[in-house]
Amino acid sequence: GSLVAAVLAHSGRLDKEDLGTRIGRLSRRGEVCNMINKKYNEFLPSMQSAEDLVSKVDGLSSNIDLLKAGIENEVQQDLNVAVAEFTELKQQLEQDTLVLSILKKLQEFDTAIKEYNTALLEKKYVTAAQQLEKARNRLKMLESRKGFELKILKALGTELTVQTQNMLYHLGEEWQKLAVWKLPPSKESSSLESAMHSELHLRTVPSKEEEIAGPPVASVLQAFAVLGELHTKLKIFGQLLLKYILKPLISYPSLQPFTEEQSDVFILRFKSEEPNLDHSSPMEVFYKIQLVFEVLHKYLLNVPLVQPTEDKKECRVTLAELLGDMIWEELSDCLIQNCLVNSIPTNSSKLEQYIEVIKSTEEFEKALKNMHFLKGDTTDLLEYARNVNSHFANKKCQDVIVAARNLMTSEIHNTVKITPDSCGALPRLPGPATGDHLKMEKTSKLLHNDMVNLENETKLSQYTFSLPTCRISSSVEKLMELAYQTLLEATASTDQCCIQLFYSVRNIFQLFYDVVPTYHKENLQKLPQLAAIHHNNCMYIAHHLLTLGHQFRYRLTNILCDGAATFVDLVPGFRRLGMECFLAQMRVQKGEILERLSSARNFSNMDDEENYCAANKAIRQVLHQLKRLGKVWQDVLPVNVYCKAMGTLLNTALSEIITRIAALEDISAEDADRLYSLCRTMVEEGPQVFIPLPEDDKNKKYQEEVPVYVQKWMTFKELMIILQANLQEIVDQWADGKGPLAAEFSAAEVKSLIRALFQNTERRAAALAKIK
């Protein structure tokens, strides 16, 4: 009953009343009771076992509690005491070990200093330097012990510094005996005289004491290396070597190295000889430099040294290698700039001879590598020498541009005469395919003999496309010669060089376009003759640019043959440049003409003597100006340009006079006579300004063709007729709008002149009525 109650209570489904009720119900059922009894009998042994186990666990827990209390009260206290003692002993051991280590380092430092002193007295410099370094290492270890500072360390550091300086002093004394410099008193070392007084003495035979101690050079330099001072000493030596020996040998062709060997010293000095050229050839310079290094290698540089590296491994190098690393870059630059640059040919025909320079450069570098002065991968000089084509092109282009600019900045007024027959000094170019041309000639002869010639007999003149006779600046003629010669040079050069030279020629003309108008700006504005010459210069250049590219088209590199070799695009710019300059000068001259005519008092009241004198003076000044221009431009401008220019200026003067006279409202008979006199002066002397040629008899035809060049010439003549004609003659000249007067004046202008010249009468009214 208790088991059933426990199970049902555990299920949480029944309260006490429900349990009683259920038990009552179950008791009435026999089967349920039997089942409960069976389950109870089975559960009872298990419960008994569990109770025994609980009793055993309780006993074991009691024993554990007793044991724990014993450990905490007795064992733990003994354990704490043991740990404290162990820690104290450990700290004492560490302190004793540190003290022992410090004492050991101090002992090693002291031993190193003693051995250093002994070695120094015996002149065993390498051993002494090594002991100093050993002492320095021990001192660094001592100073690195934090929390264990000793006052004695400061004293040890001072002692080490003193001994190091003492060692360096002795080594410096020895080094000065090995290599003695005797330099000129003057601080200036850039002159030939100072280089002549420079000497280097190298000791060759060591004393007996040094023979016992070992080679002095190796000992001293190895000691320097151990102390870390070798780089400083070599750098100073290298700079002296460059400044007083190597660079003077490169810069002064007359300077020759001269060696003298005595009993215990080898002397390197200089002597001067008369130079054959302004610059020494690379072969001569290489020979001099190689001689110096051979001497240094024999008596000084051939010393093996042990150099410590970053990974604390030691490598053996020679003194020559170290010195070479320090000075080779500066020396090679000097050799290139002052020797190889000057040896670059200025003509492509001499490029083949440059092979000797390349060969000597290769031998020079090989000799220096054999002496360990250069490393195996160092080829600065050789690379420069082998790249001669590029350097030749660069130098040639630079020389061309410099020469061109010098010509552009020279005087313009030094001129030469250009005629259609003159070809100047420009080179004659062979045809692109001479062999084919000969074949064509032979074929044409055969055809001529067998067939009828169908060619048109009318041919163009050989001067059709020639530049007309004029004067140009001699500098421009030389400039064009320079362009042709440079392009000829390009045809015989490598592809890259050819391209560079071609574009250098283009740069010449672009430079002319930019430089000349700016550099000569003031003179071109003030001096009419220079403006005319500049006009001709530009037209001359444009004339050659038309065909310059075509002449060389098939002789340049293939890259330029495909239409790139042209100068035609520059032609419009040059024509515009010449025209703008000349037109600006024409505007100046027109302004001066109008300004002079403005002092003529509008040609009014000519019966007043003062007014007439002013007008006559203005006319004379204009004619004088035109004649002076004629003399200045004579034989300079091409004839057609000259006549157009003079015709334009004379036309300006006539047009201004016509406008002023036509504007007059009242012209008396005396005024008309004097105006006619002034106009006659212009008509008689005006044609005399047309003198384009120095020979007077050849200018007659140009003076007779004045109406061709002066637009208002016939108008001016008709004005003169009006000034002297009566009304009927004027009407006849008008001829109902079909006469010569009508061709030059409008009806309104003629009526205005009639009203100014004649009084208001019926005859004038009748005449005016006919002018329409």
PDB file of N, CA, C and O in Angstrom, residues 576-598:
ATOM      1  N   ARG A 576      53.224  82.326 -93.764  1.00  0.00           N
ATOM      2  CA  ARG A 576      52.469  83.272 -92.934  1.00  0.00           C
ATOM      3  C   ARG A 576      53.413  84.134 -92.103  1.00  0.00           C
ATOM      4  O   ARG A 576      53.193  85.341 -91.937  1.00  0.00           O
ATOM      5  N   LEU A 577      54.485  83.514 -91.594  1.00  0.00           N
ATOM      6  CA  LEU A 577      55.456  84.247 -90.776  1.00  0.00           C
ATOM      7  C   LEU A 577      56.104  85.376 -91.591  1.00  0.00           C
ATOM      8  O   LEU A 577      56.229  86.511 -91.109  1.00  0.00           O
ATOM      9  N   GLY A 578      56.518  85.082 -92.825  1.00  0.00           N
ATOM     10  CA  GLY A 578      57.136  86.105 -93.664  1.00  0.00           C
ATOM     11  C   GLY A 578      56.147  87.185 -94.066  1.00  0.00           C
ATOM     12  O   GLY A 578      56.471  88.392 -94.028  1.00  0.00           O
ATOM     13  N   MET A 579      54.921  86.791 -94.410  1.00  0.00           N
ATOM     14  CA  MET A 579      53.929  87.759 -94.848  1.00  0.00           C
ATOM     15  C   MET A 579      53.498  88.671 -93.701  1.00  0.00           C
ATOM     16  O   MET A 579      53.350  89.890 -93.881  1.00  0.00           O
ATOM     17  N   GLU A 580      53.306  88.114 -92.516  1.00  0.00           N
ATOM     18  CA  GLU A 580      52.862  88.924 -91.377  1.00  0.00           C
ATOM     19  C   GLU A 580      53.883  89.990 -91.032  1.00  0.00           C
ATOM     20  O   GLU A 580      53.539  91.138 -90.738  1.00  0.00           O
ATOM     21  N   CYS A 581      55.158  89.619 -91.070  1.00  0.00           N
ATOM     22  CA  CYS A 581      56.214  90.580 -90.760  1.00  0.00           C
ATOM     23  C   CYS A 581      56.239  91.708 -91.792  1.00  0.00           C
ATOM     24  O   CYS A 581      56.308  92.896 -91.443  1.00  0.00           O
ATOM     25  N   PHE A 582      56.154  91.339 -93.081  1.00  0.00           N
ATOM     26  CA  PHE A 582      56.229  92.350 -94.126  1.00  0.00           C
ATOM     27  C   PHE A 582      54.976  93.217 -94.142  1.00  0.00           C
ATOM     28  O   PHE A 582      55.041  94.441 -94.346  1.00  0.00           O
ATOM     29  N   LEU A 583      53.816  92.614 -93.923  1.00  0.00           N
ATOM     30  CA  LEU A 583      52.578  93.390 -93.887  1.00  0.00           C
ATOM     31  C   LEU A 583      52.566  94.354 -92.707  1.00  0.00           C
ATOM     32  O   LEU A 583      52.023  95.467 -92.805  1.00  0.00           O
ATOM     33  N   ALA A 584      53.155  93.925 -91.577  1.00  0.00           N
ATOM     34  CA  ALA A 584      53.263  94.837 -90.433  1.00  0.00           C
ATOM     35  C   ALA A 584      54.115  96.045 -90.804  1.00  0.00           C
ATOM     36  O   ALA A 584      53.794  97.190 -90.431  1.00  0.00           O
ATOM     37  N   GLN A 585      55.203  95.804 -91.541  1.00  0.00           N
ATOM     38  CA  GLN A 585      56.048  96.915 -91.985  1.00  0.00           C
ATOM     39  C   GLN A 585      55.288  97.796 -92.981  1.00  0.00           C
ATOM     40  O   GLN A 585      55.421  99.034 -92.971  1.00  0.00           O
ATOM     41  N   MET A 586      54.486  97.180 -93.848  1.00  0.00           N
ATOM     42  CA  MET A 586      53.670  97.953 -94.789  1.00  0.00           C
ATOM     43  C   MET A 586      52.684  98.840 -94.037  1.00  0.00           C
ATOM     44  O   MET A 586      52.457 100.006 -94.410  1.00  0.00           O
ATOM     45  N   ARG A 587      52.088  98.335 -92.978  1.00  0.00           N
ATOM     46  CA  ARG A 587      51.154  99.154 -92.198  1.00  0.00           C
ATOM     47  C   ARG A 587      51.875 100.336 -91.562  1.00  0.00           C
ATOM     48  O   ARG A 587      51.316 101.443 -91.469  1.00  0.00           O
ATOM     49  N   VAL A 588      53.108 100.103 -91.114  1.00  0.00           N
ATOM     50  CA  VAL A 588      53.892 101.205 -90.553  1.00  0.00           C
ATOM     51  C   VAL A 588      54.140 102.270 -91.613  1.00  0.00           C
ATOM     52  O   VAL A 588      53.975 103.484 -91.360  1.00  0.00           O
ATOM     53  N   GLN A 589      54.517 101.838 -92.809  1.00  0.00           N
ATOM     54  CA  GLN A 589      54.796 102.794 -93.880  1.00  0.00           C
ATOM     55  C   GLN A 589      53.518 103.526 -94.314  1.00  0.00           C
ATOM     56  O   GLN A 589      53.539 104.741 -94.582  1.00  0.00           O
ATOM     57  N   LYS A 590      52.423 102.838 -94.385  1.00  0.00           N
ATOM     58  CA  LYS A 590      51.157 103.493 -94.712  1.00  0.00           C
ATOM     59  C   LYS A 590      50.804 104.545 -93.673  1.00  0.00           C
ATOM     60  O   LYS A 590      50.344 105.661 -94.008  1.00  0.00           O
ATOM     61  N   GLY A 591      51.017 104.191 -92.404  1.00  0.00           N
ATOM     62  CA  GLY A 591      50.748 105.146 -91.339  1.00  0.00           C
ATOM     63  C   GLY A 591      51.595 106.399 -91.471  1.00  0.00           C
ATOM     64  O   GLY A 591      51.108 107.518 -91.241  1.00  0.00           O
ATOM     65  N   GLU A 592      52.862 106.226 -91.829  1.00  0.00           N
ATOM     66  CA  GLU A 592      53.740 107.386 -91.994  1.00  0.00           C
ATOM     67  C   GLU A 592      53.302 108.255 -93.178  1.00  0.00           C
ATOM     68  O   GLU A 592      53.346 109.486 -93.113  1.00  0.00           O
ATOM     69  N   ILE A 593      52.861 107.615 -94.281  1.00  0.00           N
ATOM     70  CA  ILE A 593      52.376 108.368 -95.444  1.00  0.00           C
ATOM     71  C   ILE A 593      51.153 109.205 -95.067  1.00  0.00           C
ATOM     72  O   ILE A 593      51.062 110.404 -95.376  1.00  0.00           O
ATOM     73  N   LEU A 594      50.193 108.575 -94.390  1.00  0.00           N
ATOM     74  CA  LEU A 594      48.976 109.293 -93.998  1.00  0.00           C
ATOM     75  C   LEU A 594      49.278 110.399 -93.003  1.00  0.00           C
ATOM     76  O   LEU A 594      48.650 111.463 -93.027  1.00  0.00           O
ATOM     77  N   GLU A 595      50.244 110.135 -92.127  1.00  0.00           N
ATOM     78  CA  GLU A 595      50.609 111.160 -91.160  1.00  0.00           C
ATOM     79  C   GLU A 595      51.238 112.368 -91.854  1.00  0.00           C
ATOM     80  O   GLU A 595      50.962 113.529 -91.502  1.00  0.00           O
ATOM     81  N   ARG A 596      52.047 112.152 -92.863  1.00  0.00           N
ATOM     82  CA  ARG A 596      52.651 113.264 -93.599  1.00  0.00           C
ATOM     83  C   ARG A 596      51.590 114.045 -94.381  1.00  0.00           C
ATOM     84  O   ARG A 596      51.610 115.280 -94.456  1.00  0.00           O
ATOM     85  N   LEU A 597      50.683 113.321 -94.990  1.00  0.00           N
ATOM     86  CA  LEU A 597      49.625 114.002 -95.753  1.00  0.00           C
ATOM     87  C   LEU A 597      48.653 114.748 -94.847  1.00  0.00           C
ATOM     88  O   LEU A 597      47.960 115.676 -95.297  1.00  0.00           O
ATOM     89  N   SER A 598      48.593 114.334 -93.589  1.00  0.00           N
ATOM     90  CA  SER A 598      47.698 115.043 -92.673  1.00  0.00           C
ATOM     91  C   SER A 598      48.167 116.475 -92.392  1.00  0.00           C
ATOM     92  O   SER A 598      47.397 117.303 -91.911  1.00  0.00           O
TER      93      SER A 598
END
